[in-house]
Short mmCIF file of C-alpha atoms in Angstrom, two decimals:
data_model
loop_
_atom_site.label_atom_id
_atom_site.label_comp_id
_atom_site.label_asym_id
_atom_site.label_seq_id
_atom_site.Cartn_x
_atom_site.Cartn_y
_atom_site.Cartn_z
CA UNK A 1 9.84 145.13 265.97
CA UNK A 2 6.91 144.27 263.69
CA UNK A 3 3.48 145.75 263.98
CA UNK A 4 0.48 146.05 262.42
CA UNK A 5 -1.68 149.26 262.51
CA UNK A 6 -5.56 149.75 262.39
CA UNK A 7 -5.65 153.67 261.66
CA UNK A 8 -9.15 155.51 261.38
CA UNK A 9 -8.61 157.48 257.63
CA UNK A 10 -11.62 159.66 256.88
CA UNK A 11 -10.39 162.10 253.80
CA UNK A 12 -11.94 165.29 255.05
CA UNK A 13 -14.87 166.28 257.74
CA UNK A 14 -17.64 165.15 255.54
CA UNK A 15 -16.58 161.62 254.32
CA UNK A 16 -17.55 158.83 255.48
CA UNK A 17 -14.07 157.21 257.38
CA UNK A 18 -12.98 153.79 258.30
CA UNK A 19 -10.10 151.43 259.79
CA UNK A 20 -7.57 151.24 257.62
CA UNK A 21 -4.52 148.40 257.99
CA UNK A 22 -0.77 148.93 257.24
CA UNK A 23 2.28 147.23 258.24
CA UNK A 24 5.60 148.75 259.57
CA UNK A 25 8.68 147.15 260.00
CA UNK A 26 12.03 147.43 262.13
CA UNK A 27 10.43 149.61 264.66
CA UNK A 28 13.23 150.65 267.67
CA UNK A 29 11.34 150.12 271.20
CA UNK A 30 13.33 153.56 272.08
CA UNK A 31 11.26 155.27 269.13
CA UNK A 32 8.13 157.67 270.42
CA UNK A 33 4.64 156.56 268.69
CA UNK A 34 5.07 159.95 266.66
CA UNK A 35 8.28 158.71 265.06
CA UNK A 36 6.95 155.13 264.66
CA UNK A 37 4.02 157.25 262.65
CA UNK A 38 6.51 159.44 261.00
CA UNK A 39 8.08 155.81 259.89
CA UNK A 40 4.56 154.98 258.68
CA UNK A 41 4.24 158.20 256.90
CA UNK A 42 7.58 158.04 254.86
CA UNK A 43 6.77 154.77 254.19
CA UNK A 44 3.51 156.21 252.89
CA UNK A 45 4.63 158.89 250.48
CA UNK A 46 7.37 156.63 249.19
CA UNK A 47 4.71 154.62 247.65
CA UNK A 48 2.53 157.59 246.47
CA UNK A 49 -0.30 157.27 249.22
CA UNK A 50 -1.76 160.10 251.04
CA UNK A 51 0.16 159.95 254.47
CA UNK A 52 -1.96 160.13 257.95
CA UNK A 53 -2.92 162.98 259.65
CA UNK A 54 -2.47 163.55 262.89
CA UNK A 55 -1.88 166.95 265.17
CA UNK A 56 1.43 167.47 266.70
CA UNK A 57 4.04 170.08 267.69
CA UNK A 58 6.43 170.38 270.55
CA UNK A 59 6.70 166.41 270.72
CA UNK A 60 7.42 167.33 274.95
CA UNK A 61 4.49 166.30 276.14
CA UNK A 62 3.85 170.75 276.74
CA UNK A 63 2.00 171.75 273.79
CA UNK A 64 -1.52 169.54 274.13
CA UNK A 65 -1.55 169.07 270.28
CA UNK A 66 -1.22 165.24 270.10
CA UNK A 67 -4.74 163.60 270.12
CA UNK A 68 -4.59 159.82 269.46
CA UNK A 69 -6.64 157.02 270.96
CA UNK A 70 -4.97 154.48 271.13
CA UNK A 71 -6.09 150.67 272.00
CA UNK A 72 -9.11 152.23 273.70
CA UNK A 73 -6.98 154.63 275.17
CA UNK A 74 -6.54 158.22 275.50
CA UNK A 75 -2.79 158.65 274.94
CA UNK A 76 -2.03 154.69 274.57
CA UNK A 77 -1.52 152.17 277.56
CA UNK A 78 1.11 154.20 279.98
CA UNK A 79 0.14 156.56 282.33
CA UNK A 80 1.02 160.39 282.79
CA UNK A 81 2.21 160.98 279.14
CA UNK A 82 0.82 162.37 275.87
CA UNK A 83 0.69 160.71 272.65
CA UNK A 84 4.24 161.96 272.06
CA UNK A 85 5.33 160.84 275.23
CA UNK A 86 4.35 157.48 275.08
CA UNK A 87 7.26 155.45 273.78
CA UNK A 88 7.33 151.80 271.64
CA UNK A 89 8.93 150.42 274.50
CA UNK A 90 5.15 149.57 275.99
CA UNK A 91 4.13 147.42 272.45
CA UNK A 92 5.37 143.86 271.83
CA UNK A 93 6.94 142.84 268.86
CA UNK A 94 4.07 141.38 266.17
CA UNK A 95 1.19 143.62 268.07
CA UNK A 96 -1.82 144.95 266.51
CA UNK A 97 -2.28 148.86 267.53
CA UNK A 98 -5.29 150.22 267.09
CA UNK A 99 -5.45 153.94 266.54
CA UNK A 100 -8.42 156.38 266.15
CA UNK A 101 -9.35 160.10 266.55
CA UNK A 102 -10.31 162.12 269.93
CA UNK A 103 -14.05 160.83 269.52
CA UNK A 104 -16.96 163.91 271.13
CA UNK A 105 -19.64 165.52 269.08
CA UNK A 106 -18.12 168.46 270.09
CA UNK A 107 -14.37 167.17 268.63
CA UNK A 108 -15.56 166.57 264.49
CA UNK A 109 -13.32 165.12 262.67
CA UNK A 110 -11.02 166.93 259.97
CA UNK A 111 -9.21 163.92 258.78
CA UNK A 112 -7.65 161.09 259.81
CA UNK A 113 -6.54 161.63 263.27
CA UNK A 114 -7.10 165.44 263.27
CA UNK A 115 -9.99 166.64 265.30
CA UNK A 116 -11.02 170.54 265.68
CA UNK A 117 -11.03 171.08 269.66
CA UNK A 118 -11.78 174.81 269.11
CA UNK A 119 -14.74 174.72 271.70
CA UNK A 120 -12.08 174.61 274.25
CA UNK A 121 -10.84 177.91 273.33
CA UNK A 122 -14.40 179.05 273.05
CA UNK A 123 -14.84 177.79 276.37
CA UNK A 124 -11.77 179.72 277.80
CA UNK A 125 -12.72 182.80 275.65
CA UNK A 126 -15.55 182.80 277.73
CA UNK A 127 -14.07 183.21 281.25
CA UNK A 128 -10.68 181.67 281.29
CA UNK A 129 -8.93 184.56 282.28
CA UNK A 130 -8.90 187.75 284.42
CA UNK A 131 -9.21 191.50 283.59
CA UNK A 132 -5.96 193.15 284.64
CA UNK A 133 -4.83 196.77 283.38
CA UNK A 134 -1.45 196.19 281.28
CA UNK A 135 -0.67 199.68 280.98
CA UNK A 136 2.36 199.54 282.42
CA UNK A 137 0.90 200.21 286.33
CA UNK A 138 0.42 196.30 287.22
CA UNK A 139 -0.02 195.43 290.66
CA UNK A 140 3.49 192.45 291.12
CA UNK A 141 1.49 189.36 291.61
CA UNK A 142 4.37 188.69 294.23
CA UNK A 143 3.02 191.50 296.74
CA UNK A 144 -0.18 189.66 297.00
CA UNK A 145 0.19 186.92 299.56
CA UNK A 146 -1.50 183.55 298.40
CA UNK A 147 -1.18 180.55 301.09
CA UNK A 148 1.02 177.66 299.79
CA UNK A 149 -1.59 175.62 299.73
CA UNK A 150 -3.93 177.48 297.31
CA UNK A 151 -0.50 178.04 295.05
CA UNK A 152 -0.17 174.32 294.54
CA UNK A 153 -3.17 173.88 293.53
CA UNK A 154 -4.01 176.56 291.14
CA UNK A 155 -0.30 175.51 289.94
CA UNK A 156 -1.57 171.73 289.56
CA UNK A 157 -5.04 172.91 287.84
CA UNK A 158 -2.90 175.56 285.37
CA UNK A 159 -0.95 172.43 284.54
CA UNK A 160 -3.60 171.49 282.08
CA UNK A 161 -2.60 171.53 278.46
CA UNK A 162 -6.00 170.99 276.77
CA UNK A 163 -5.06 168.25 275.08
CA UNK A 164 -9.01 167.14 275.42
CA UNK A 165 -8.00 163.43 276.76
CA UNK A 166 -10.63 164.23 279.33
CA UNK A 167 -13.20 164.33 276.24
CA UNK A 168 -11.74 161.70 274.61
CA UNK A 169 -11.80 159.05 277.49
CA UNK A 170 -15.03 160.05 279.54
CA UNK A 171 -18.05 157.96 278.59
CA UNK A 172 -19.78 160.84 277.81
CA UNK A 173 -17.64 163.32 275.92
CA UNK A 174 -17.67 165.23 279.24
CA UNK A 175 -15.05 168.72 279.20
CA UNK A 176 -15.94 168.93 282.79
CA UNK A 177 -12.40 167.78 283.72
CA UNK A 178 -10.82 170.74 281.29
CA UNK A 179 -13.30 173.31 282.33
CA UNK A 180 -12.90 172.44 285.79
CA UNK A 181 -9.45 173.20 285.84
CA UNK A 182 -9.73 176.50 284.24
CA UNK A 183 -11.81 177.35 286.71
CA UNK A 184 -9.98 176.50 289.59
CA UNK A 185 -7.05 177.76 288.82
CA UNK A 186 -8.61 181.12 288.97
CA UNK A 187 -10.86 180.49 291.77
CA UNK A 188 -8.33 179.46 294.36
CA UNK A 189 -5.84 183.20 293.56
CA UNK A 190 -6.61 186.26 295.49
CA UNK A 191 -6.71 187.83 291.41
CA UNK A 192 -9.15 185.09 290.24
CA UNK A 193 -11.73 186.41 292.78
CA UNK A 194 -13.56 189.72 291.20
CA UNK A 195 -15.29 187.84 288.04
CA UNK A 196 -15.65 184.38 289.91
CA UNK A 197 -19.08 184.45 289.63
CA UNK A 198 -19.57 185.28 285.88
CA UNK A 199 -16.70 183.22 284.79
CA UNK A 200 -17.90 179.66 285.86
CA UNK A 201 -22.01 181.19 285.06
CA UNK A 202 -19.81 181.61 281.04
CA UNK A 203 -17.53 178.93 281.20
CA UNK A 204 -20.35 176.04 282.06
CA UNK A 205 -22.87 178.19 279.69
CA UNK A 206 -20.29 177.82 276.87
CA UNK A 207 -19.61 174.26 277.39
CA UNK A 208 -22.94 173.19 277.74
CA UNK A 209 -23.99 175.30 274.42
CA UNK A 210 -21.46 172.99 272.33
CA UNK A 211 -22.21 169.93 273.01
CA UNK A 212 -20.02 168.22 275.65
CA UNK A 213 -21.71 165.65 277.79
CA UNK A 214 -22.23 165.57 281.42
CA UNK A 215 -19.93 164.17 284.08
CA UNK A 216 -20.59 161.17 285.84
CA UNK A 217 -18.05 160.69 288.15
CA UNK A 218 -16.28 157.66 286.39
CA UNK A 219 -13.61 158.94 287.17
CA UNK A 220 -11.75 157.70 284.07
CA UNK A 221 -10.45 161.80 283.01
CA UNK A 222 -8.12 161.82 286.02
CA UNK A 223 -6.88 158.27 284.92
CA UNK A 224 -6.42 158.77 281.36
CA UNK A 225 -5.22 162.93 281.53
CA UNK A 226 -1.53 163.07 281.20
CA UNK A 227 -1.28 166.16 283.63
CA UNK A 228 -2.64 164.27 286.07
CA UNK A 229 -5.52 166.88 286.32
CA UNK A 230 -7.50 165.98 289.76
CA UNK A 231 -11.20 165.09 289.88
CA UNK A 232 -11.62 168.05 292.82
CA UNK A 233 -11.21 170.47 290.06
CA UNK A 234 -14.91 168.98 289.07
CA UNK A 235 -16.36 169.24 292.45
CA UNK A 236 -14.52 172.98 293.09
CA UNK A 237 -16.14 174.06 289.90
CA UNK A 238 -19.89 172.93 291.04
CA UNK A 239 -19.06 174.40 294.49
CA UNK A 240 -18.67 177.85 292.06
CA UNK A 241 -21.35 177.02 289.92
CA UNK A 242 -23.62 176.54 292.93
CA UNK A 243 -22.15 179.66 294.90
CA UNK A 244 -22.67 182.00 291.78
CA UNK A 245 -26.10 180.72 291.18
CA UNK A 246 -27.47 181.30 295.04
CA UNK B 1 -31.61 179.70 290.67
CA UNK B 2 -33.63 178.08 288.18
CA UNK B 3 -31.08 178.76 285.48
CA UNK B 4 -28.84 176.53 287.61
CA UNK B 5 -30.96 173.47 286.80
CA UNK B 6 -31.10 174.18 283.39
CA UNK B 7 -27.42 173.40 283.21
CA UNK B 8 -25.66 170.32 283.50
CA UNK B 9 -23.89 170.96 286.53
CA UNK B 10 -27.40 171.70 287.90
CA UNK B 11 -28.95 168.20 286.51
CA UNK B 12 -26.04 166.84 288.20
CA UNK B 13 -26.85 168.32 291.87
CA UNK B 14 -30.52 167.40 291.14
CA UNK B 15 -29.94 164.08 290.48
CA UNK B 16 -27.30 163.99 293.62
CA UNK B 17 -30.12 165.68 295.94
CA UNK B 18 -32.84 162.83 294.86
CA UNK B 19 -30.22 160.53 295.42
CA UNK B 20 -29.66 161.22 298.67
CA UNK B 21 -33.36 161.43 299.24
CA UNK B 22 -33.33 158.17 298.63
CA UNK B 23 -30.40 156.18 300.30
CA UNK B 24 -31.95 158.12 303.31
CA UNK B 25 -34.95 155.92 302.55
CA UNK B 26 -33.35 152.67 301.93
CA UNK B 27 -31.63 153.29 305.41
CA UNK B 28 -35.05 153.53 306.89
CA UNK B 29 -36.77 150.84 305.01
CA UNK B 30 -33.95 148.42 305.52
CA UNK B 31 -34.26 149.43 309.75
CA UNK B 32 -37.75 148.56 309.75
CA UNK B 33 -37.52 145.28 307.91
CA UNK B 34 -34.84 144.02 310.36
CA UNK B 35 -37.12 144.38 312.97
CA UNK B 36 -39.32 141.27 311.06
CA UNK B 37 -36.40 139.17 312.14
CA UNK B 38 -35.61 139.93 315.67
CA UNK B 39 -39.63 140.60 316.81
CA UNK B 40 -42.85 140.20 314.85
CA UNK B 41 -44.72 142.58 317.69
CA UNK B 42 -42.61 145.04 317.31
CA UNK B 43 -42.26 145.05 313.46
CA UNK B 44 -46.22 144.27 313.71
CA UNK B 45 -46.71 147.73 315.07
CA UNK B 46 -44.01 149.80 313.25
CA UNK B 47 -46.02 148.44 309.79
CA UNK B 48 -48.92 149.88 311.17
CA UNK B 49 -47.56 152.63 312.19
CA UNK B 50 -45.85 153.65 309.10
CA UNK B 51 -49.32 152.01 307.20
CA UNK B 52 -51.99 154.24 309.32
CA UNK B 53 -50.11 157.68 310.22
CA UNK B 54 -51.37 160.35 308.11
CA UNK B 55 -47.75 161.94 307.51
CA UNK B 56 -46.32 159.25 306.19
CA UNK B 57 -49.37 158.08 303.96
CA UNK B 58 -50.41 161.48 302.68
CA UNK B 59 -47.31 163.49 302.98
CA UNK B 60 -44.26 161.40 302.71
CA UNK B 61 -45.66 158.52 300.71
CA UNK B 62 -45.98 160.72 297.84
CA UNK B 63 -42.61 162.71 298.28
CA UNK B 64 -41.15 159.02 298.30
CA UNK B 65 -43.11 158.43 295.34
CA UNK B 66 -42.07 161.72 293.25
CA UNK B 67 -38.27 161.19 294.15
CA UNK B 68 -38.52 157.68 292.87
CA UNK B 69 -39.51 159.17 289.56
CA UNK B 70 -37.43 162.16 289.40
CA UNK B 71 -34.21 160.15 289.58
CA UNK B 72 -35.36 157.51 286.81
CA UNK B 73 -36.54 160.09 284.46
CA UNK B 74 -33.76 162.61 285.29
CA UNK B 75 -31.09 159.08 284.88
CA UNK B 76 -32.94 158.27 281.37
CA UNK B 77 -32.63 162.65 280.17
CA UNK B 78 -28.57 162.50 281.49
CA UNK B 79 -28.39 159.01 279.76
CA UNK B 80 -29.97 160.53 276.33
CA UNK B 81 -27.96 163.22 276.46
CA UNK B 82 -24.67 162.00 277.37
CA UNK B 83 -24.89 159.56 274.27
CA UNK B 84 -25.91 162.51 271.99
CA UNK B 85 -22.26 163.90 272.84
CA UNK B 86 -20.34 161.18 270.36
CA UNK B 87 -22.07 160.70 267.75
CA UNK B 88 -19.70 158.25 266.64
CA UNK B 89 -18.59 155.28 268.56
CA UNK B 90 -14.80 154.13 269.03
CA UNK B 91 -13.84 151.00 267.37
CA UNK B 92 -11.84 149.88 270.23
CA UNK B 93 -12.49 151.74 273.66
CA UNK B 94 -10.79 149.96 277.20
CA UNK B 95 -13.03 151.43 279.74
CA UNK B 96 -11.91 148.68 282.25
CA UNK B 97 -8.25 150.48 282.23
CA UNK B 98 -9.70 154.02 283.90
CA UNK B 99 -13.09 153.11 285.37
CA UNK B 100 -14.83 150.94 287.75
CA UNK B 101 -17.85 148.21 286.23
CA UNK B 102 -20.42 149.95 288.35
CA UNK B 103 -19.40 153.94 287.43
CA UNK B 104 -19.50 152.69 283.35
CA UNK B 105 -23.08 150.88 284.15
CA UNK B 106 -25.51 152.58 286.08
CA UNK B 107 -27.65 153.09 283.72
CA UNK B 108 -28.08 148.95 283.68
CA UNK B 109 -27.62 148.67 287.23
CA UNK B 110 -30.85 150.88 287.30
CA UNK B 111 -32.58 149.40 285.48
CA UNK B 112 -32.62 146.27 286.53
CA UNK B 113 -33.68 148.13 290.18
CA UNK B 114 -36.37 149.78 287.99
CA UNK B 115 -37.68 146.48 286.78
CA UNK B 116 -36.96 145.11 290.67
CA UNK B 117 -39.59 148.10 291.87
CA UNK B 118 -42.44 146.91 289.21
CA UNK B 119 -42.41 143.88 290.86
CA UNK B 120 -42.33 145.43 294.08
CA UNK B 121 -44.76 147.66 293.92
CA UNK B 122 -46.91 144.82 292.37
CA UNK B 123 -46.03 142.41 295.71
CA UNK B 124 -46.71 145.23 298.29
CA UNK B 125 -47.71 148.64 297.43
CA UNK B 126 -50.76 147.95 295.24
CA UNK B 127 -51.84 145.11 298.11
CA UNK B 128 -51.82 147.67 300.45
CA UNK B 129 -53.57 150.57 298.62
CA UNK B 130 -56.04 147.56 297.80
CA UNK B 131 -56.52 147.13 301.18
CA UNK B 132 -57.26 150.61 302.63
CA UNK B 133 -58.55 153.12 300.13
CA UNK B 134 -60.48 150.86 297.48
CA UNK B 135 -61.32 147.23 299.44
CA UNK B 136 -61.44 149.33 302.30
CA UNK B 137 -60.93 146.24 304.89
CA UNK B 138 -61.10 146.82 308.08
CA UNK B 139 -57.48 147.53 309.74
CA UNK B 140 -56.07 144.43 311.26
CA UNK B 141 -52.67 145.41 312.37
CA UNK B 142 -50.85 142.00 313.25
CA UNK B 143 -51.23 141.42 309.26
CA UNK B 144 -47.80 142.89 308.04
CA UNK B 145 -45.60 139.90 309.47
CA UNK B 146 -47.41 137.21 307.65
CA UNK B 147 -47.96 139.04 304.67
CA UNK B 148 -44.28 139.01 304.41
CA UNK B 149 -43.03 135.87 305.18
CA UNK B 150 -46.14 134.68 302.89
CA UNK B 151 -44.40 136.84 300.00
CA UNK B 152 -40.96 134.71 300.60
CA UNK B 153 -42.05 131.55 300.44
CA UNK B 154 -41.79 131.54 296.58
CA UNK B 155 -37.85 130.91 295.80
CA UNK B 156 -38.45 132.53 292.50
CA UNK B 157 -39.08 136.14 294.05
CA UNK B 158 -36.50 135.19 297.05
CA UNK B 159 -34.16 134.91 294.16
CA UNK B 160 -35.75 137.43 292.00
CA UNK B 161 -34.80 140.09 295.24
CA UNK B 162 -31.91 138.67 295.54
CA UNK B 163 -30.50 139.49 292.32
CA UNK B 164 -31.80 142.56 292.52
CA UNK B 165 -30.51 143.52 295.66
CA UNK B 166 -27.18 143.00 294.63
CA UNK B 167 -27.24 145.73 291.76
CA UNK B 168 -28.51 147.61 293.79
CA UNK B 169 -25.36 147.33 296.08
CA UNK B 170 -23.34 148.15 292.89
CA UNK B 171 -25.50 151.26 291.98
CA UNK B 172 -24.81 152.42 295.32
CA UNK B 173 -21.01 151.27 295.41
CA UNK B 174 -20.59 153.97 292.49
CA UNK B 175 -23.74 156.61 293.20
CA UNK B 176 -23.14 157.40 297.13
CA UNK B 177 -19.87 159.03 296.36
CA UNK B 178 -20.41 160.24 293.27
CA UNK B 179 -23.08 162.03 294.56
CA UNK B 180 -20.74 163.71 296.86
CA UNK B 181 -18.84 164.90 294.24
CA UNK B 182 -21.67 166.14 292.27
CA UNK B 183 -22.10 168.45 295.44
CA UNK B 184 -18.79 169.36 295.51
CA UNK B 185 -17.54 167.20 298.23
CA UNK B 186 -13.98 168.79 299.55
CA UNK B 187 -11.19 166.44 298.94
CA UNK B 188 -10.35 166.25 302.46
CA UNK B 189 -13.39 164.37 303.06
CA UNK B 190 -13.01 162.37 300.10
CA UNK B 191 -11.12 158.94 301.66
CA UNK B 192 -13.60 158.85 304.17
CA UNK B 193 -17.08 159.24 302.06
CA UNK B 194 -15.58 156.39 300.29
CA UNK B 195 -15.42 154.45 303.04
CA UNK B 196 -18.95 154.95 304.23
CA UNK B 197 -20.00 154.70 300.83
CA UNK B 198 -18.54 150.87 300.34
CA UNK B 199 -20.17 150.38 304.06
CA UNK B 200 -23.51 151.81 303.20
CA UNK B 201 -23.12 149.93 299.31
CA UNK B 202 -22.34 146.65 300.79
CA UNK B 203 -24.74 146.69 304.41
CA UNK B 204 -27.63 147.77 302.65
CA UNK B 205 -28.50 145.22 300.05
CA UNK B 206 -26.86 142.56 302.47
CA UNK B 207 -29.77 143.49 305.20
CA UNK B 208 -32.77 143.21 302.26
CA UNK B 209 -30.79 139.91 301.30
CA UNK B 210 -30.52 138.70 304.86
CA UNK B 211 -34.37 139.70 305.48
CA UNK B 212 -35.64 138.01 302.26
CA UNK B 213 -33.30 134.57 303.04
CA UNK B 214 -34.17 134.52 306.41
CA UNK B 215 -37.88 134.51 306.13
CA UNK B 216 -37.80 131.71 302.87
CA UNK B 217 -36.15 129.49 305.50
CA UNK B 218 -38.23 130.13 308.70
CA UNK B 219 -42.05 130.35 307.74
#
């Protein structure tokens, strides 16, 4: 198929960016979206132009690195997939595809489609962990009884890959689905109870400090999340913070 | 606890609590007004009680006004903060793909309700304050029904009220469940809350619309 791409080009974090049009031809519907971007970049390199910078790593939907806003949606029009799992069969011959970086004041653009998502790492560092003695005497986690329901919910929350699609798609650039998932994965398990109050307080404080917006419960994040992280995690985070504050 | 209300989640909770308060008030308001459809005397008696009872007038009324102002001011503060959280807008953004119009436009439905409240206060509240506390007219317990009916004679006012109530319905359609979510409602009750929210957001505005139309066509 032949496509017109409208891509955000920005030389560096200080430069003013703009949308630039490109044509790509003979794109197979079996290609992934990133393979299509590889074809474009090969074309650009061969003609002596600067290739489009974009984040990617595992290309299996696991690492959370790819981060494109395609035709007005985080990770494009498909559901439950990251950009690397999006296939060109979702588009038609002759389509015009708009490709932008994830937008949020807390995710500044570094170059073209690459954004700085280290704000998520700082939120994790503020409390997204449990303190365990790893000297060799660590208790086997399997010896602690955990209900199947709690284990399943904790696992569901832990599938968040921190890609930032929730922030990108939220009209308020809120990070509450991400933080809700990270708080929940520990709050649901006995190992996470000891530091639960400090964890939620510190992670929410860091989230606010980073300049993310406030959740207005539109539910867009849940729909666009490639891992299907539920809004219930935000409700749980709210309960955890209320519990920690009273 | 004061630190809690300075956090983003604390502000959400404060917004939800003021919303609950206003939703309870709306239920009471529509219930009293519906009496005007069934019985002139009962409506007058209820209105006389509400208009002269010191607890309603000097305790509940100021709390209500504070609740309304708080909800609007907090709504604007959160909207400004949220807009700052995205300094560059998308060239192409397909919000309809993942969220409802109501959820994305609470600020606009809220602004219409605010504009309506200006008209509503001018129509009823300022009149009441003038009659009771400025002009100091002697209380006539039978005046309320006729005053209400008289207001709904002009078609422009009925139209303005109907439009405002439709927007109120849209605001409530998202606001009801959103308030519960902000307060951390558990997943097991989600479906029930959604159904109650749907019923509430349709029935309350429909009740107000019915009252306005009823008095317009039966004066």
